[in-house]
Coordinates of C-alpha atoms in Angstrom, one line a residue:
M1 CA -4.5 -63.3 -124.4
T2 CA -4.9 -60.0 -125.9
R3 CA -6.9 -57.3 -124.1
N4 CA -8.7 -54.6 -126.4
I5 CA -8.8 -51.4 -124.2
P6 CA -11.2 -49.1 -126.0
T7 CA -10.1 -45.3 -126.9
I8 CA -11.9 -42.9 -125.3
T9 CA -12.5 -39.8 -128.0
N10 CA -14.5 -37.7 -125.8
P11 CA -13.5 -37.6 -122.0
G12 CA -16.0 -35.0 -121.2
Q13 CA -16.7 -31.4 -120.9
P14 CA -14.8 -29.4 -118.3
A15 CA -17.1 -28.0 -115.2
P16 CA -18.4 -24.9 -115.6
S17 CA -17.2 -24.2 -112.4
Y18 CA -15.3 -25.2 -109.4
N19 CA -13.5 -24.4 -106.0
I20 CA -9.9 -24.8 -104.7
A21 CA -8.7 -25.2 -101.7
T22 CA -4.9 -24.8 -100.8
T23 CA -2.4 -23.9 -98.3
E24 CA 0.5 -21.4 -98.2
K25 CA 3.7 -23.1 -98.7
N26 CA 5.4 -21.8 -95.1
F27 CA 2.1 -22.8 -93.4
R28 CA 2.8 -23.8 -89.8
F29 CA 0.9 -26.4 -87.8
P30 CA -1.0 -24.9 -84.4
Q31 CA 1.8 -23.7 -81.9
V32 CA 1.1 -21.7 -78.5
F33 CA 3.0 -19.9 -75.9
R34 CA 1.4 -20.5 -72.6
G35 CA 2.2 -19.6 -69.5
N36 CA 0.6 -20.2 -65.9
L37 CA 0.9 -19.7 -62.2
A38 CA -1.2 -21.5 -59.5
V39 CA -1.2 -21.3 -55.9
D40 CA -2.5 -23.8 -53.5
Q41 CA -3.0 -22.6 -49.6
N42 CA -4.2 -24.9 -46.9
L43 CA -6.6 -22.5 -44.8
G44 CA -7.1 -25.2 -42.3
G45 CA -10.0 -27.3 -41.2
G46 CA -9.8 -29.0 -44.6
I47 CA -10.3 -26.1 -46.2
I48 CA -8.0 -25.1 -49.1
A49 CA -8.0 -21.9 -51.2
S50 CA -6.8 -21.9 -54.5
V51 CA -5.5 -19.2 -57.8
E52 CA -4.7 -19.6 -61.0
F53 CA -3.8 -17.6 -63.9
L54 CA -3.3 -18.7 -67.4
F55 CA -2.0 -16.9 -70.4
T56 CA -2.1 -18.1 -73.9
Q57 CA -0.4 -16.3 -77.0
S58 CA -0.7 -18.1 -80.5
L59 CA 2.5 -18.2 -82.2
S60 CA 1.2 -20.0 -85.3
N61 CA -2.9 -20.5 -85.8
V62 CA -4.9 -20.7 -88.7
F63 CA -6.4 -17.9 -91.1
Y64 CA -8.0 -18.4 -94.1
Y65 CA -8.5 -15.5 -97.2
N66 CA -10.0 -16.4 -100.8
A67 CA -7.3 -15.5 -103.5
N68 CA -9.9 -15.3 -106.2
L69 CA -11.6 -12.3 -104.5
K70 CA -11.1 -9.1 -106.1
N71 CA -10.2 -5.9 -104.1
A72 CA -12.8 -3.7 -103.5
T73 CA -13.4 -0.5 -105.9
G74 CA -14.6 2.0 -103.6
A75 CA -16.2 2.8 -100.7
F76 CA -19.7 3.8 -99.4
S77 CA -20.4 7.4 -98.6
G78 CA -22.0 8.8 -95.0
P79 CA -21.0 7.2 -91.6
D80 CA -20.8 3.8 -92.8
S81 CA -17.7 4.1 -95.3
R82 CA -16.9 0.8 -95.3
P83 CA -14.9 -0.7 -98.5
R84 CA -17.3 -1.5 -101.5
Y85 CA -16.7 -3.9 -104.1
G86 CA -17.3 -3.8 -107.6
T87 CA -20.5 -5.6 -108.1
F88 CA -23.2 -2.9 -108.1
N89 CA -25.2 -1.3 -110.7
T90 CA -23.7 2.3 -110.8
T91 CA -26.8 3.7 -112.1
T92 CA -29.2 1.7 -109.7
G93 CA -27.2 1.0 -106.8
G94 CA -28.5 -2.7 -106.8
L95 CA -26.1 -5.6 -107.2
L96 CA -25.2 -7.0 -110.4
T97 CA -26.8 -10.8 -110.8
G98 CA -25.4 -13.8 -112.8
A99 CA -22.1 -13.8 -114.9
A100 CA -21.8 -10.1 -114.6
F101 CA -21.9 -10.2 -110.9
N102 CA -19.4 -12.9 -110.9
N103 CA -16.8 -11.3 -113.5
A104 CA -16.8 -8.3 -110.8
V105 CA -15.9 -10.0 -108.0
R106 CA -13.9 -13.0 -109.1
V107 CA -10.2 -13.0 -110.2
N108 CA -11.0 -16.1 -112.6
P109 CA -14.9 -16.1 -113.2
K110 CA -15.0 -19.7 -113.4
I111 CA -13.3 -20.4 -109.7
T112 CA -16.2 -20.1 -107.3
D113 CA -13.4 -19.7 -104.6
A114 CA -9.8 -20.1 -104.0
T115 CA -9.5 -20.7 -100.1
V116 CA -6.1 -20.5 -99.0
M117 CA -4.8 -21.9 -95.3
K118 CA -2.1 -19.4 -93.6
S119 CA -0.6 -19.0 -90.1
G120 CA 0.3 -16.5 -88.3
P121 CA 0.1 -15.2 -84.3
Y122 CA -3.2 -14.5 -84.7
G123 CA -5.2 -14.4 -81.1
S124 CA -4.5 -15.2 -77.3
N125 CA -6.2 -16.3 -74.1
I126 CA -6.5 -15.0 -70.8
M127 CA -7.4 -16.8 -67.8
A128 CA -8.3 -16.4 -64.0
T129 CA -9.9 -18.8 -61.5
F130 CA -10.5 -18.9 -57.7
K131 CA -11.9 -21.5 -55.8
I132 CA -12.1 -22.2 -52.2
E133 CA -13.4 -25.9 -51.2
K134 CA -13.7 -28.3 -48.4
P135 CA -13.1 -31.9 -50.1
I136 CA -15.3 -34.6 -49.2
R137 CA -13.8 -37.3 -47.5
S138 CA -15.3 -40.8 -47.0
K139 CA -18.2 -39.5 -45.1
G140 CA -19.3 -35.8 -43.9
L141 CA -19.9 -32.6 -45.5
G142 CA -18.0 -31.3 -48.3
W143 CA -18.2 -28.1 -50.8
M144 CA -16.6 -26.4 -53.5
L145 CA -17.0 -22.6 -54.6
A146 CA -15.2 -21.3 -57.7
Y147 CA -15.2 -18.3 -60.1
N148 CA -13.7 -18.7 -63.4
Y149 CA -13.1 -15.5 -65.8
G150 CA -11.7 -16.0 -69.6
S151 CA -11.1 -13.3 -72.1
T152 CA -10.4 -15.2 -75.6
K153 CA -9.5 -13.1 -78.9
D154 CA -8.6 -14.4 -82.6
Y155 CA -9.0 -13.0 -86.2
I156 CA -11.3 -16.3 -87.1
S157 CA -12.6 -19.2 -85.5
A158 CA -12.2 -22.0 -88.0
G159 CA -14.1 -24.6 -88.5
S160 CA -13.3 -28.1 -90.3
I161 CA -13.8 -27.2 -93.9
A162 CA -11.6 -24.1 -95.4
F163 CA -14.2 -22.5 -97.8
S164 CA -16.7 -22.3 -94.8
S165 CA -14.3 -21.2 -92.3
W166 CA -14.1 -18.0 -94.5
R167 CA -17.4 -17.3 -95.4
D168 CA -18.6 -17.9 -92.0
N169 CA -16.5 -15.3 -90.5
R170 CA -18.4 -11.6 -89.4
T171 CA -16.3 -8.5 -90.5
V172 CA -16.6 -4.9 -91.6
N173 CA -13.8 -4.8 -94.6
G174 CA -14.4 -8.1 -96.0
N175 CA -13.6 -11.5 -94.6
N176 CA -10.2 -11.3 -96.4
R177 CA -9.4 -8.5 -93.9
P178 CA -10.7 -9.4 -90.8
D179 CA -10.3 -7.6 -87.2
L180 CA -9.0 -9.1 -83.9
A181 CA -12.3 -9.6 -81.9
Y182 CA -14.0 -11.7 -79.5
S183 CA -14.0 -15.5 -80.3
D184 CA -16.7 -17.7 -81.1
N185 CA -15.4 -19.8 -78.0
D186 CA -15.4 -16.8 -75.6
I187 CA -17.6 -17.4 -72.2
R188 CA -16.4 -14.3 -70.0
S189 CA -18.0 -15.6 -66.7
R190 CA -18.4 -18.7 -64.6
L191 CA -19.3 -19.3 -61.0
I192 CA -19.9 -22.7 -60.1
G193 CA -20.4 -24.4 -56.7
N194 CA -21.5 -27.2 -54.8
I195 CA -22.3 -29.2 -51.4
N196 CA -21.9 -32.8 -50.8
Y197 CA -22.8 -34.9 -47.8
R198 CA -22.3 -38.5 -47.2
V199 CA -23.4 -40.4 -44.3
E200 CA -23.0 -44.4 -43.5
L201 CA -26.5 -45.3 -42.4
A202 CA -25.4 -49.0 -41.4
K203 CA -22.3 -51.0 -41.7
F204 CA -23.1 -51.9 -45.3
T205 CA -25.2 -49.0 -46.5
A206 CA -24.5 -45.4 -47.1
F207 CA -26.3 -42.2 -48.5
Q208 CA -25.0 -39.2 -50.3
I209 CA -26.9 -36.2 -52.0
S210 CA -25.1 -33.3 -53.7
L211 CA -26.4 -30.3 -55.1
F212 CA -24.3 -28.7 -58.0
G213 CA -25.0 -25.4 -59.3
Q214 CA -23.6 -22.9 -62.0
S215 CA -24.4 -19.7 -63.4
Q216 CA -22.5 -18.8 -66.7
N217 CA -22.5 -16.3 -69.7
Q218 CA -24.3 -18.3 -72.7
G219 CA -22.0 -17.5 -75.2
R220 CA -21.6 -14.7 -78.0
T221 CA -23.1 -13.5 -81.3
S222 CA -22.7 -10.9 -83.6
Y223 CA -24.8 -8.2 -85.0
T224 CA -24.8 -8.0 -89.1
Y225 CA -27.0 -7.4 -92.1
S226 CA -29.2 -9.9 -94.1
G227 CA -27.9 -10.0 -97.6
D228 CA -24.9 -9.1 -99.1
M229 CA -24.1 -5.5 -97.9
N230 CA -20.8 -4.9 -99.3
G231 CA -21.3 -6.8 -102.7
D232 CA -18.4 -9.5 -102.2
G233 CA -20.3 -12.4 -102.8
V234 CA -20.9 -13.6 -99.3
A235 CA -24.6 -12.8 -97.6
G236 CA -24.9 -12.0 -93.9
N237 CA -21.2 -11.7 -92.8
D238 CA -21.4 -7.7 -93.2
L239 CA -21.1 -6.5 -89.6
L240 CA -23.4 -3.5 -88.6
Y241 CA -22.9 0.4 -88.5
V242 CA -24.7 1.2 -85.0
P243 CA -26.2 4.8 -86.2
R244 CA -25.9 7.6 -83.8
N245 CA -29.4 8.9 -84.4
Q246 CA -32.3 8.6 -86.7
A247 CA -30.8 11.4 -89.0
E248 CA -28.0 8.5 -89.8
M249 CA -30.7 5.9 -90.9
N250 CA -31.3 5.4 -94.3
F251 CA -34.4 3.0 -95.2
E252 CA -36.7 2.8 -98.0
Q253 CA -40.1 1.7 -97.2
Y254 CA -41.3 -1.9 -98.6
T255 CA -44.4 -3.7 -97.9
A256 CA -44.5 -7.6 -96.7
N257 CA -47.3 -9.8 -96.1
S258 CA -49.8 -7.2 -97.3
I259 CA -48.3 -4.8 -94.2
T260 CA -46.3 -1.6 -95.6
F261 CA -43.7 0.0 -93.6
T262 CA -43.0 3.1 -93.7
V263 CA -39.4 5.0 -93.8
Q264 CA -40.3 6.6 -90.3
Q265 CA -41.7 3.4 -88.6
Q266 CA -38.5 2.2 -89.6
K267 CA -36.6 4.9 -87.9
D268 CA -38.6 4.5 -84.9
A269 CA -38.5 0.9 -84.6
F270 CA -34.9 0.6 -85.0
E271 CA -34.1 3.4 -82.7
A272 CA -36.1 1.6 -80.0
F273 CA -34.5 -1.5 -80.6
I274 CA -31.0 0.0 -80.1
N275 CA -31.9 1.8 -76.9
Q276 CA -33.2 -1.4 -75.3
D277 CA -29.9 -3.6 -76.4
P278 CA -27.4 -3.9 -73.6
Y279 CA -24.8 -3.9 -76.4
L280 CA -25.7 -2.1 -79.3
S281 CA -26.6 1.0 -77.1
T282 CA -23.0 1.6 -76.1
V283 CA -21.6 1.7 -79.5
R284 CA -23.6 4.2 -81.1
G285 CA -22.0 5.5 -84.2
K286 CA -19.4 2.4 -84.6
Y287 CA -19.2 -0.8 -86.2
A288 CA -20.6 -3.8 -84.1
Q289 CA -17.6 -5.9 -83.2
R290 CA -17.6 -9.7 -84.0
N291 CA -19.2 -11.5 -81.0
G292 CA -19.9 -8.3 -79.7
L293 CA -23.4 -9.1 -78.0
K294 CA -22.5 -11.2 -74.6
L295 CA -25.6 -13.4 -73.9
P296 CA -27.0 -12.8 -70.3
M297 CA -25.9 -15.4 -67.5
V298 CA -28.2 -18.2 -66.8
T299 CA -28.2 -20.2 -63.5
R300 CA -29.2 -23.7 -63.3
F301 CA -28.5 -26.4 -60.2
D302 CA -28.7 -30.1 -60.2
L303 CA -29.5 -32.4 -57.4
S304 CA -28.0 -35.7 -57.1
A305 CA -28.7 -38.3 -54.3
M306 CA -27.4 -41.9 -54.2
V307 CA -27.6 -45.0 -51.8
E308 CA -24.8 -47.4 -51.8
L309 CA -25.0 -51.0 -50.4
F310 CA -21.2 -52.7 -50.3
R311 CA -19.7 -55.7 -48.6
N312 CA -16.5 -57.1 -49.1
I313 CA -16.6 -60.8 -50.8
G314 CA -13.2 -62.7 -50.2
K315 CA -10.6 -60.0 -50.8
Q316 CA -12.6 -57.7 -53.1
R317 CA -15.3 -54.9 -52.3
H318 CA -18.6 -55.3 -54.1
T319 CA -20.8 -52.1 -54.4
I320 CA -24.0 -51.5 -55.5
Q321 CA -25.5 -47.9 -56.2
F322 CA -28.9 -46.5 -56.6
R323 CA -28.7 -43.1 -57.9
A324 CA -31.4 -40.7 -58.7
D325 CA -30.4 -37.0 -60.7
I326 CA -32.4 -34.1 -61.3
F327 CA -31.2 -31.9 -63.7
N328 CA -32.2 -28.1 -63.4
I329 CA -34.3 -28.8 -60.3
G330 CA -34.9 -25.2 -60.1
N331 CA -37.2 -25.7 -63.1
M332 CA -39.0 -28.2 -61.3
I333 CA -40.0 -26.0 -58.5
T334 CA -40.3 -22.7 -60.9
S335 CA -40.9 -22.4 -64.9
K336 CA -38.9 -19.3 -64.7
S337 CA -36.2 -20.8 -63.1
G338 CA -33.0 -22.1 -65.1
V339 CA -34.2 -21.0 -68.7
G340 CA -32.2 -19.4 -70.8
Y341 CA -32.2 -16.6 -73.6
V342 CA -32.4 -16.9 -77.2
V343 CA -31.6 -14.0 -79.3
N344 CA -34.9 -12.6 -81.5
N345 CA -32.8 -11.6 -84.6
N346 CA -29.0 -10.8 -84.7
A347 CA -29.6 -9.1 -88.2
P348 CA -32.2 -6.8 -87.8
L349 CA -31.5 -4.7 -91.0
A350 CA -31.7 -6.1 -94.6
A351 CA -28.8 -4.6 -97.1
R352 CA -30.4 -3.1 -100.0
G353 CA -27.7 -1.9 -101.8
Y354 CA -27.0 2.0 -101.8
N355 CA -28.5 5.6 -103.1
A356 CA -26.6 6.2 -106.7
A357 CA -26.9 9.8 -106.2
T358 CA -25.7 10.2 -102.7
G359 CA -23.6 6.4 -102.4
V360 CA -25.1 6.1 -98.9
P361 CA -26.3 2.5 -98.1
V362 CA -30.1 1.8 -98.2
Y363 CA -31.6 -0.4 -95.6
R364 CA -35.1 -2.3 -94.3
M365 CA -35.6 -3.2 -91.0
N366 CA -36.9 -6.9 -90.9
A367 CA -39.7 -7.7 -89.1
V368 CA -40.3 -10.5 -86.7
N369 CA -43.7 -11.9 -86.9
N370 CA -44.9 -9.7 -88.9
K371 CA -43.7 -7.0 -86.6
L372 CA -40.9 -4.1 -86.4
S373 CA -41.1 -3.8 -82.4
Y374 CA -39.1 -6.5 -80.7
S375 CA -36.8 -6.8 -77.6
T376 CA -33.3 -8.2 -78.2
Y377 CA -33.9 -11.7 -76.1
R378 CA -36.5 -14.1 -75.9
R379 CA -36.5 -17.1 -73.2
G380 CA -35.4 -20.1 -74.5
T381 CA -37.7 -23.4 -75.1
G382 CA -35.0 -25.7 -75.8
I383 CA -34.6 -29.2 -73.9
I384 CA -31.9 -27.9 -71.5
D385 CA -34.2 -25.1 -70.1
V386 CA -36.5 -27.5 -68.4
W387 CA -35.9 -29.7 -65.8
Q388 CA -35.2 -33.6 -66.5
A389 CA -34.8 -36.6 -64.1
Q390 CA -33.3 -40.2 -64.4
L391 CA -32.6 -43.2 -62.3
G392 CA -29.6 -45.6 -62.6
V393 CA -28.2 -48.6 -61.2
R394 CA -24.3 -49.2 -61.0
Y395 CA -22.6 -52.3 -59.9
I396 CA -19.2 -52.0 -59.1
F397 CA -16.5 -54.8 -58.2

């Protein structure tokens, strides 16, 4: 049988733009050197004390850069003298648009990004844990109290996709030149404890009650500008410069939602914001670090009660457990307990290009709910911030 295969005379036009994700030839999969030292000591009376130190050094960790990003062509003037890319109109100080912007920022204008994955000794971690406990036996009182300290630093906390891992980094000199800073996964302090009591009420019945508590930092976040401050084609990634005083603040007047914010109003509001912030107030005249803001500690307690009915049937023990759990029980007692914190705005300033005459960056202070006056945090309203309860039945055989 003869089959006619049509001839394709027009295979279609190539895509007007595309991106590339590739890997360096000498890339090595992640490897770490890890050492730990731990000691357990029986203090008598069934009480055990433990101390553990852990150190981890990356020998081969993931790092991304954009090979299609042109180098910076200059630097801003004034106290914030970070590199500036050639994507600004030198007459107005504003960013170029469209094809003009792409031609200025990309090596090949048709390639949106060429993200390359490489490897190297990027990052380390130290951790220390101190614990004292009296383990519960088949019945009686048991308890545990532990403190964990951790510090993790890296150049990038990579995700699952190459481009977004590069794009979502937070830097001063551009995402091809990040600095060593606290990891997205850094949690500095964690204090945990529990107390358990179990008693057998009858030959085939037992009752157990447990209270678990935890107090820990809620994580970290970075202070950045909204918009593309340095003109590298990525918005929201440029770390904030924290001015020493109002003389280093360079705002422009603007109107939003029929409200006009003058230059002096913005200076006064930003000065007040810096002074009340637990992190920014300590780094005046410097750049904010990636994940420099450590969120406050939050303390929560969980209560669990359980009744067990058990009996040997033949050679096997059968158990029915009736269990009740109340999570974040402190919030059931008072609405202020166990409630975390949310950052109101980690991009308080909007980048507005630079002054073409002086080369100094220009900003606007972003309003929250049409107001320039706001604090770093507000109380959380997520499901984890309120108490929850569950009932359960389990049959074990």
